[in-house]
Amino acid sequence: MAQTLPRLITEAAVLSTAGSGLRHYTMGPVLVGAGTDATVVILVPGDDPKNGVQDSSRILLHGEGVPDLHARFCARNAPPIQLLARLDQGFLPLGSAFCRGTSLGPDGFDHAELEFTQPLSRELLEAVRPVQAVGPVPGVDWVDHVGADPIRALELFALGWFPADRTGASGNGGAAGGQEDLPEALDAFHRLARLRPALHGFHDPVLKQPEPAGGPLGDRLVFARWAQGYRDWSIPWPLREQDGSDPVVWETEDPQSAAYRETTVEQEPLSRFLLKFTLFEAMIAAPYHARTYRLPTASLDPLLSTLRPVPLSPFLPTYDNARFFVAPDLIAAVSIDGKDAGIGFAALHRGTLTALLDYDFRWFRFDG
């Protein structure tokens, strides 16, 4: 049986839902009506990863600080939150919601995350967050170079996936951080970051200025950090002749602790590690994500046959030692443990994820 949208209501009916003493506020494009009976949130349909409906369960609000609204969303005895979408013909009821998180304190209240009490149907979701047509997308030809020329693979991936800096390239040539004789892979990464500054904006940074340090395996040069320094990656320093132009990578856990510090040798040399690291950080920074619950490994076969495996070892710190697969505009991290598997996706366009609905997975998160 085909589903139909709820009946549209008038502005007067919307305002009556809030009750008496109605006060009006704005958070970005969102209108908020605060009355004695309810807090009414009126959304603008669209596909904005910072404001409005994000998926069938989640709503984000961002805007200038509105201290008066903090208690409306955070207080235990606050009136219920009702959501609607403004359409050309009227207002579409979306149901009630509760607050999952906000700015800390009323003075800095400028964002909130809400969750629908009852998830939206697919029909309602597409009415308030229509899927845009997918335009030109980054390809996957860079995978052809991973084996023989991983530096070239990194360049092609980064130039295709990350947007160009509209203000133009910055910085001068030469080694980063004043270090001389950096390995070619690290030098190439920093040269590339001048064309794609997003490479220096990772959640877990590749340091603009590599830092000398000691360690159980000897003196080293730290070039990347993880989780505010809980883990770092380094190369032997100064480079020895036997290290060659593509040195090994040392992964050090808890580097600030002399008692618990542990260093191991990464599976990939520097050039391939930087590509793997960049793929993972690209997933984190992507605007659209999806992740399945654990599912039978065999159920992944139809999907994996459409993706290209990236010939790199797993990225060990997270994703359950997952391996990367790619398709145009899509990065997938696949973790297989015997008969069970899990998979996470990242995309630059929401429509790329929407196509995954054909596989009927159980989704832990789905931004498509």
Tab-separated table of N, CA, C and O in Angstrom, residues 230-336:
chain	number	residue	atom	x	y	z
A	230	TYR	N	47.403	10.757	21.785
A	230	TYR	CA	47.390	9.428	22.387
A	230	TYR	C	48.206	8.443	21.553
A	230	TYR	O	48.738	7.471	22.071
A	231	ARG	N	48.330	8.718	20.275
A	231	ARG	CA	49.098	7.866	19.376
A	231	ARG	C	49.793	8.777	18.373
A	231	ARG	O	49.263	9.830	18.005
A	232	ASP	N	50.978	8.405	17.934
A	232	ASP	CA	51.607	9.164	16.862
A	232	ASP	C	52.315	8.216	15.903
A	232	ASP	O	52.485	7.027	16.171
A	233	TRP	N	52.697	8.787	14.757
A	233	TRP	CA	53.434	8.046	13.736
A	233	TRP	C	54.714	8.801	13.413
A	233	TRP	O	54.723	10.035	13.343
A	234	SER	N	55.772	8.052	13.210
A	234	SER	CA	57.077	8.662	12.986
A	234	SER	C	57.893	7.793	12.043
A	234	SER	O	57.514	6.661	11.711
A	235	ILE	N	59.020	8.340	11.638
A	235	ILE	CA	59.992	7.603	10.835
A	235	ILE	C	61.342	7.689	11.542
A	235	ILE	O	61.562	8.606	12.337
A	236	PRO	N	62.241	6.732	11.307
A	236	PRO	CA	63.587	6.846	11.897
A	236	PRO	C	64.238	8.156	11.468
A	236	PRO	O	64.119	8.574	10.311
A	237	TRP	N	64.928	8.807	12.416
A	237	TRP	CA	65.531	10.116	12.111
A	237	TRP	C	66.812	10.325	12.918
A	237	TRP	O	66.817	10.058	14.120
A	238	PRO	N	67.864	10.776	12.272
A	238	PRO	CA	67.955	11.013	10.822
A	238	PRO	C	67.904	9.706	10.050
A	238	PRO	O	68.207	8.642	10.585
A	239	LEU	N	67.526	9.825	8.801
A	239	LEU	CA	67.387	8.628	7.972
A	239	LEU	C	68.740	7.960	7.779
A	239	LEU	O	69.739	8.610	7.506
A	240	ARG	N	68.701	6.654	7.933
A	240	ARG	CA	69.901	5.872	7.670
A	240	ARG	C	69.889	5.394	6.231
A	240	ARG	O	68.831	5.337	5.592
A	241	GLU	N	71.042	5.048	5.726
A	241	GLU	CA	71.140	4.631	4.324
A	241	GLU	C	70.227	3.448	4.032
A	241	GLU	O	69.602	3.377	2.976
A	242	GLN	N	70.100	2.540	5.004
A	242	GLN	CA	69.283	1.361	4.759
A	242	GLN	C	67.782	1.674	4.772
A	242	GLN	O	66.967	0.841	4.361
A	243	ASP	N	67.407	2.870	5.266
A	243	ASP	CA	65.994	3.236	5.262
A	243	ASP	C	65.484	3.528	3.853
A	243	ASP	O	64.290	3.417	3.581
A	244	GLY	N	66.363	3.926	2.982
A	244	GLY	CA	65.968	4.211	1.614
A	244	GLY	C	65.120	5.466	1.508
A	244	GLY	O	64.987	6.255	2.441
A	245	SER	N	64.512	5.639	0.350
A	245	SER	CA	63.714	6.841	0.105
A	245	SER	C	62.289	6.694	0.614
A	245	SER	O	61.542	7.674	0.640
A	246	ASP	N	61.886	5.480	1.003
A	246	ASP	CA	60.532	5.235	1.494
A	246	ASP	C	60.629	4.484	2.827
A	246	ASP	O	60.437	3.270	2.898
A	247	PRO	N	60.913	5.191	3.915
A	247	PRO	CA	61.247	4.528	5.182
A	247	PRO	C	60.058	3.830	5.827
A	247	PRO	O	58.896	4.075	5.473
A	248	VAL	N	60.382	2.989	6.804
A	248	VAL	CA	59.345	2.362	7.600
A	248	VAL	C	58.666	3.425	8.452
A	248	VAL	O	59.200	4.509	8.694
A	249	VAL	N	57.451	3.090	8.912
A	249	VAL	CA	56.682	3.974	9.785
A	249	VAL	C	56.560	3.301	11.149
A	249	VAL	O	56.216	2.119	11.242
A	250	TRP	N	56.861	4.060	12.199
A	250	TRP	CA	56.704	3.566	13.568
A	250	TRP	C	55.414	4.134	14.152
A	250	TRP	O	55.181	5.345	14.125
A	251	GLU	N	54.609	3.254	14.704
A	251	GLU	CA	53.370	3.662	15.366
A	251	GLU	C	53.590	3.556	16.874
A	251	GLU	O	53.906	2.480	17.389
A	252	THR	N	53.422	4.669	17.578
A	252	THR	CA	53.700	4.713	19.013
A	252	THR	C	52.429	5.033	19.782
A	252	THR	O	51.795	6.066	19.548
A	253	GLU	N	52.055	4.147	20.693
A	253	GLU	CA	50.914	4.385	21.567
A	253	GLU	C	51.377	5.065	22.852
A	253	GLU	O	52.440	4.749	23.388
A	254	ASP	N	50.542	6.003	23.306
A	254	ASP	CA	50.812	6.729	24.551
A	254	ASP	C	52.245	7.260	24.591
A	254	ASP	O	53.006	6.973	25.524
A	255	PRO	N	52.627	8.058	23.586
A	255	PRO	CA	54.033	8.469	23.494
A	255	PRO	C	54.509	9.358	24.633
A	255	PRO	O	55.721	9.476	24.843
A	256	GLN	N	53.585	9.955	25.389
A	256	GLN	CA	54.000	10.828	26.481
A	256	GLN	C	54.307	10.065	27.762
A	256	GLN	O	54.807	10.640	28.727
A	257	SER	N	54.012	8.778	27.772
A	257	SER	CA	54.216	7.986	28.986
A	257	SER	C	55.440	7.093	28.831
A	257	SER	O	55.473	6.215	27.976
A	258	ALA	N	56.430	7.292	29.673
A	258	ALA	CA	57.618	6.444	29.623
A	258	ALA	C	57.313	5.028	30.085
A	258	ALA	O	57.961	4.066	29.666
A	259	ALA	N	56.296	4.876	30.944
A	259	ALA	CA	55.994	3.563	31.515
A	259	ALA	C	55.207	2.677	30.551
A	259	ALA	O	55.427	1.463	30.490
A	260	TYR	N	54.308	3.276	29.770
A	260	TYR	CA	53.404	2.469	28.955
A	260	TYR	C	53.630	2.639	27.450
A	260	TYR	O	52.939	2.021	26.647
A	261	ARG	N	54.541	3.452	27.078
A	261	ARG	CA	54.782	3.714	25.657
A	261	ARG	C	55.160	2.420	24.929
A	261	ARG	O	55.966	1.632	25.399
A	262	GLU	N	54.551	2.221	23.764
A	262	GLU	CA	54.844	1.032	22.969
A	262	GLU	C	54.935	1.436	21.504
A	262	GLU	O	54.060	2.138	20.984
A	263	THR	N	55.971	0.998	20.837
A	263	THR	CA	56.176	1.331	19.429
A	263	THR	C	56.208	0.048	18.604
A	263	THR	O	56.888	-0.914	18.957
A	264	THR	N	55.461	0.046	17.516
A	264	THR	CA	55.442	-1.085	16.596
A	264	THR	C	55.716	-0.573	15.188
A	264	THR	O	55.599	0.618	14.902
A	265	VAL	N	56.086	-1.495	14.306
A	265	VAL	CA	56.366	-1.147	12.913
A	265	VAL	C	55.090	-1.296	12.095
A	265	VAL	O	54.445	-2.352	12.122
A	266	GLU	N	54.704	-0.221	11.399
A	266	GLU	CA	53.536	-0.249	10.534
A	266	GLU	C	53.731	-1.247	9.382
A	266	GLU	O	54.858	-1.522	8.968
A	267	GLN	N	52.599	-1.757	8.877
A	267	GLN	CA	52.670	-2.725	7.784
A	267	GLN	C	53.081	-2.084	6.466
A	267	GLN	O	53.575	-2.780	5.579
A	268	GLU	N	52.843	-0.784	6.318
A	268	GLU	CA	53.117	-0.111	5.050
A	268	GLU	C	54.280	0.867	5.209
A	268	GLU	O	54.423	1.504	6.262
A	269	PRO	N	55.103	1.029	4.185
A	269	PRO	CA	56.104	2.094	4.220
A	269	PRO	C	55.421	3.457	4.141
A	269	PRO	O	54.206	3.561	3.921
A	270	LEU	N	56.208	4.504	4.281
A	270	LEU	CA	55.659	5.845	4.432
A	270	LEU	C	54.711	6.239	3.308
A	270	LEU	O	53.627	6.775	3.558
A	271	SER	N	55.083	6.002	2.050
A	271	SER	CA	54.263	6.458	0.929
A	271	SER	C	52.878	5.824	0.963
A	271	SER	O	51.859	6.497	0.746
A	272	ARG	N	52.804	4.532	1.233
A	272	ARG	CA	51.528	3.832	1.257
A	272	ARG	C	50.760	4.151	2.553
A	272	ARG	O	49.530	4.212	2.539
A	273	PHE	N	51.487	4.358	3.641
A	273	PHE	CA	50.807	4.738	4.876
A	273	PHE	C	50.103	6.085	4.717
A	273	PHE	O	48.964	6.262	5.164
A	274	LEU	N	50.770	7.059	4.101
A	274	LEU	CA	50.154	8.378	3.924
A	274	LEU	C	48.883	8.292	3.080
A	274	LEU	O	47.915	9.018	3.329
A	275	LEU	N	48.867	7.418	2.095
A	275	LEU	CA	47.656	7.228	1.302
A	275	LEU	C	46.553	6.629	2.168
A	275	LEU	O	45.401	7.088	2.140
A	276	LYS	N	46.890	5.619	2.945
A	276	LYS	CA	45.906	4.976	3.822
A	276	LYS	C	45.365	5.965	4.852
A	276	LYS	O	44.149	6.025	5.107
A	277	PHE	N	46.254	6.734	5.445
A	277	PHE	CA	45.865	7.741	6.427
A	277	PHE	C	44.938	8.777	5.801
A	277	PHE	O	43.937	9.189	6.396
A	278	THR	N	45.247	9.201	4.584
A	278	THR	CA	44.437	10.207	3.902
A	278	THR	C	43.059	9.667	3.566
A	278	THR	O	42.050	10.381	3.679
A	279	LEU	N	42.964	8.404	3.162
A	279	LEU	CA	41.653	7.808	2.891
A	279	LEU	C	40.788	7.805	4.146
A	279	LEU	O	39.595	8.139	4.106
A	280	PHE	N	41.387	7.434	5.269
A	280	PHE	CA	40.620	7.399	6.505
A	280	PHE	C	40.156	8.801	6.898
A	280	PHE	O	38.989	9.007	7.273
A	281	GLU	N	41.049	9.778	6.835
A	281	GLU	CA	40.673	11.136	7.211
A	281	GLU	C	39.657	11.725	6.237
A	281	GLU	O	38.808	12.541	6.623
A	282	ALA	N	39.724	11.334	4.970
A	282	ALA	CA	38.721	11.781	4.001
A	282	ALA	C	37.346	11.249	4.382
A	282	ALA	O	36.328	11.934	4.216
A	283	MET	N	37.306	10.029	4.906
A	283	MET	CA	36.022	9.488	5.360
A	283	MET	C	35.473	10.310	6.518
A	283	MET	O	34.279	10.639	6.549
A	284	ILE	N	36.314	10.643	7.473
A	284	ILE	CA	35.854	11.423	8.628
A	284	ILE	C	35.307	12.782	8.185
A	284	ILE	O	34.275	13.245	8.668
A	285	ALA	N	36.003	13.431	7.250
A	285	ALA	CA	35.645	14.793	6.852
A	285	ALA	C	34.502	14.856	5.855
A	285	ALA	O	33.959	15.940	5.624
A	286	ALA	N	34.121	13.736	5.252
A	286	ALA	CA	33.072	13.750	4.227
A	286	ALA	C	31.742	14.219	4.822
A	286	ALA	O	31.445	13.950	5.989
A	287	PRO	N	30.912	14.902	4.041
A	287	PRO	CA	29.660	15.434	4.583
A	287	PRO	C	28.571	14.387	4.793
A	287	PRO	O	27.647	14.616	5.576
A	288	TYR	N	28.665	13.225	4.121
A	288	TYR	CA	27.600	12.229	4.202
A	288	TYR	C	28.184	10.869	4.567
A	288	TYR	O	29.190	10.439	3.995
A	289	HIS	N	27.523	10.192	5.525
A	289	HIS	CA	28.026	8.923	6.040
A	289	HIS	C	26.906	7.896	6.145
A	289	HIS	O	25.733	8.238	6.284
A	290	ALA	N	27.306	6.649	6.127
A	290	ALA	CA	26.386	5.548	6.397
A	290	ALA	C	27.194	4.431	7.040
A	290	ALA	O	28.387	4.266	6.753
A	291	ARG	N	26.531	3.677	7.918
A	291	ARG	CA	27.202	2.567	8.586
A	291	ARG	C	26.176	1.494	8.894
A	291	ARG	O	25.085	1.791	9.397
A	292	THR	N	26.525	0.246	8.609
A	292	THR	CA	25.604	-0.854	8.852
A	292	THR	C	25.798	-1.429	10.249
A	292	THR	O	26.842	-1.263	10.877
A	293	TYR	N	24.765	-2.118	10.716
A	293	TYR	CA	24.961	-3.042	11.822
A	293	TYR	C	25.745	-4.241	11.296
A	293	TYR	O	25.940	-4.403	10.082
A	294	ARG	N	26.216	-5.092	12.207
A	294	ARG	CA	26.870	-6.320	11.774
A	294	ARG	C	25.881	-7.148	10.966
A	294	ARG	O	24.702	-7.246	11.306
A	295	LEU	N	26.358	-7.749	9.885
A	295	LEU	CA	25.499	-8.509	8.987
A	295	LEU	C	26.263	-9.710	8.450
A	295	LEU	O	27.494	-9.772	8.558
A	296	PRO	N	25.571	-10.690	7.875
A	296	PRO	CA	26.274	-11.853	7.329
A	296	PRO	C	27.246	-11.439	6.223
A	296	PRO	O	26.899	-10.653	5.338
A	297	THR	N	28.453	-11.970	6.282
A	297	THR	CA	29.475	-11.599	5.304
A	297	THR	C	28.995	-11.826	3.880
A	297	THR	O	29.256	-11.006	2.981
A	298	ALA	N	28.295	-12.913	3.649
A	298	ALA	CA	27.852	-13.237	2.288
A	298	ALA	C	26.927	-12.177	1.714
A	298	ALA	O	26.865	-11.993	0.490
A	299	SER	N	26.212	-11.445	2.582
A	299	SER	CA	25.281	-10.439	2.079
A	299	SER	C	25.994	-9.250	1.464
A	299	SER	O	25.370	-8.430	0.784
A	300	LEU	N	27.318	-9.115	1.710
A	300	LEU	CA	28.083	-8.020	1.122
A	300	LEU	C	28.518	-8.304	-0.313
A	300	LEU	O	28.914	-7.387	-1.029
A	301	ASP	N	28.470	-9.561	-0.727
A	301	ASP	CA	29.030	-9.928	-2.036
A	301	ASP	C	28.461	-9.109	-3.189
A	301	ASP	O	29.229	-8.634	-4.044
A	302	PRO	N	27.131	-8.916	-3.295
A	302	PRO	CA	26.618	-8.122	-4.434
A	302	PRO	C	27.170	-6.704	-4.460
A	302	PRO	O	27.448	-6.155	-5.525
A	303	LEU	N	27.341	-6.090	-3.274
A	303	LEU	CA	27.879	-4.728	-3.238
A	303	LEU	C	29.367	-4.711	-3.555
A	303	LEU	O	29.829	-3.900	-4.367
A	304	LEU	N	30.135	-5.594	-2.915
A	304	LEU	CA	31.585	-5.569	-3.103
A	304	LEU	C	31.968	-5.833	-4.550
A	304	LEU	O	33.022	-5.373	-5.002
A	305	SER	N	31.123	-6.528	-5.274
A	305	SER	CA	31.428	-6.782	-6.689
A	305	SER	C	31.372	-5.511	-7.514
A	305	SER	O	31.889	-5.471	-8.636
A	306	THR	N	30.753	-4.445	-6.977
A	306	THR	CA	30.674	-3.165	-7.691
A	306	THR	C	31.733	-2.178	-7.234
A	306	THR	O	31.826	-1.087	-7.792
A	307	LEU	N	32.523	-2.526	-6.197
A	307	LEU	CA	33.530	-1.630	-5.642
A	307	LEU	C	34.928	-2.115	-6.002
A	307	LEU	O	35.142	-3.295	-6.249
A	308	ARG	N	35.861	-1.180	-5.996
A	308	ARG	CA	37.261	-1.531	-6.245
A	308	ARG	C	38.002	-1.648	-4.923
A	308	ARG	O	38.008	-0.686	-4.120
A	309	PRO	N	38.642	-2.772	-4.646
A	309	PRO	CA	39.457	-2.864	-3.433
A	309	PRO	C	40.719	-2.032	-3.585
A	309	PRO	O	41.334	-1.986	-4.646
A	310	VAL	N	41.110	-1.358	-2.515
A	310	VAL	CA	42.353	-0.603	-2.499
A	310	VAL	C	43.426	-1.521	-1.909
A	310	VAL	O	43.286	-1.975	-0.774
A	311	PRO	N	44.493	-1.827	-2.659
A	311	PRO	CA	45.482	-2.807	-2.197
A	311	PRO	C	46.401	-2.240	-1.109
A	311	PRO	O	47.596	-2.015	-1.319
A	312	LEU	N	45.818	-2.013	0.066
A	312	LEU	CA	46.546	-1.532	1.235
A	312	LEU	C	46.142	-2.383	2.433
A	312	LEU	O	45.027	-2.915	2.489
A	313	SER	N	47.019	-2.484	3.413
A	313	SER	CA	46.689	-3.184	4.644
A	313	SER	C	45.650	-2.387	5.425
A	313	SER	O	45.439	-1.201	5.168
A	314	PRO	N	44.983	-3.008	6.398
A	314	PRO	CA	43.970	-2.286	7.183
A	314	PRO	C	44.563	-1.101	7.930
A	314	PRO	O	45.743	-1.088	8.279
A	315	PHE	N	43.710	-0.113	8.176
A	315	PHE	CA	44.107	1.010	9.015
A	315	PHE	C	43.817	0.605	10.450
A	315	PHE	O	42.673	0.558	10.895
A	316	LEU	N	44.851	0.298	11.216
A	316	LEU	CA	44.709	-0.426	12.473
A	316	LEU	C	44.048	0.327	13.614
A	316	LEU	O	43.365	-0.292	14.427
A	317	PRO	N	44.224	1.644	13.771
A	317	PRO	CA	43.698	2.263	14.995
A	317	PRO	C	42.191	2.170	15.161
A	317	PRO	O	41.686	2.288	16.260
A	318	THR	N	41.439	1.981	14.098
A	318	THR	CA	39.984	2.026	14.229
A	318	THR	C	39.348	1.203	13.120
A	318	THR	O	40.016	0.521	12.355
A	319	TYR	N	38.014	1.261	13.047
A	319	TYR	CA	37.240	0.542	12.042
A	319	TYR	C	37.476	-0.968	12.084
A	319	TYR	O	37.346	-1.657	11.086
A	320	ASP	N	37.843	-1.522	13.243
A	320	ASP	CA	38.007	-2.973	13.368
A	320	ASP	C	38.929	-3.528	12.282
A	320	ASP	O	38.634	-4.544	11.656
A	321	ASN	N	40.053	-2.837	12.070
A	321	ASN	CA	41.023	-3.275	11.073
A	321	ASN	C	40.400	-3.399	9.680
A	321	ASN	O	40.671	-4.344	8.934
A	322	ALA	N	39.581	-2.447	9.337
A	322	ALA	CA	38.864	-2.512	8.071
A	322	ALA	C	39.781	-2.211	6.886
A	322	ALA	O	40.746	-1.464	6.988
A	323	ARG	N	39.425	-2.794	5.754
A	323	ARG	CA	40.098	-2.515	4.481
A	323	ARG	C	39.232	-1.574	3.655
A	323	ARG	O	38.003	-1.566	3.760
A	324	PHE	N	39.900	-0.793	2.793
A	324	PHE	CA	39.202	0.205	2.000
A	324	PHE	C	38.780	-0.352	0.648
A	324	PHE	O	39.527	-1.090	-0.009
A	325	PHE	N	37.570	0.047	0.235
A	325	PHE	CA	37.044	-0.175	-1.106
A	325	PHE	C	36.533	1.180	-1.591
A	325	PHE	O	36.122	2.029	-0.788
A	326	VAL	N	36.531	1.383	-2.906
A	326	VAL	CA	36.093	2.669	-3.433
A	326	VAL	C	35.238	2.480	-4.677
A	326	VAL	O	35.301	1.451	-5.357
A	327	ALA	N	34.439	3.492	-4.935
A	327	ALA	CA	33.689	3.665	-6.178
A	327	ALA	C	33.663	5.166	-6.422
A	327	ALA	O	34.050	5.955	-5.547
A	328	PRO	N	33.238	5.617	-7.602
A	328	PRO	CA	33.158	7.065	-7.820
A	328	PRO	C	32.350	7.753	-6.721
A	328	PRO	O	31.217	7.357	-6.425
A	329	ASP	N	32.972	8.734	-6.048
A	329	ASP	CA	32.352	9.516	-4.987
A	329	ASP	C	32.079	8.705	-3.723
A	329	ASP	O	31.314	9.132	-2.874
A	330	LEU	N	32.698	7.555	-3.550
A	330	LEU	CA	32.387	6.708	-2.413
A	330	LEU	C	33.648	6.044	-1.875
A	330	LEU	O	34.458	5.519	-2.638
A	331	ILE	N	33.815	6.109	-0.541
A	331	ILE	CA	34.854	5.343	0.147
A	331	ILE	C	34.143	4.420	1.129
A	331	ILE	O	33.252	4.860	1.868
A	332	ALA	N	34.525	3.161	1.128
A	332	ALA	CA	33.943	2.191	2.051
A	332	ALA	C	35.052	1.554	2.873
A	332	ALA	O	36.126	1.240	2.351
A	333	ALA	N	34.809	1.377	4.163
A	333	ALA	CA	35.722	0.666	5.057
A	333	ALA	C	35.013	-0.605	5.494
A	333	ALA	O	33.988	-0.541	6.181
A	334	VAL	N	35.540	-1.749	5.094
A	334	VAL	CA	34.867	-3.035	5.284
A	334	VAL	C	35.634	-3.867	6.303
A	334	VAL	O	36.830	-4.120	6.137
A	335	SER	N	34.931	-4.290	7.341
A	335	SER	CA	35.509	-5.124	8.390
A	335	SER	C	34.830	-6.485	8.352
A	335	SER	O	33.616	-6.586	8.561
A	336	ILE	N	35.595	-7.517	8.049
A	336	ILE	CA	35.056	-8.875	7.952
A	336	ILE	C	35.689	-9.735	9.035
A	336	ILE	O	36.911	-9.813	9.149
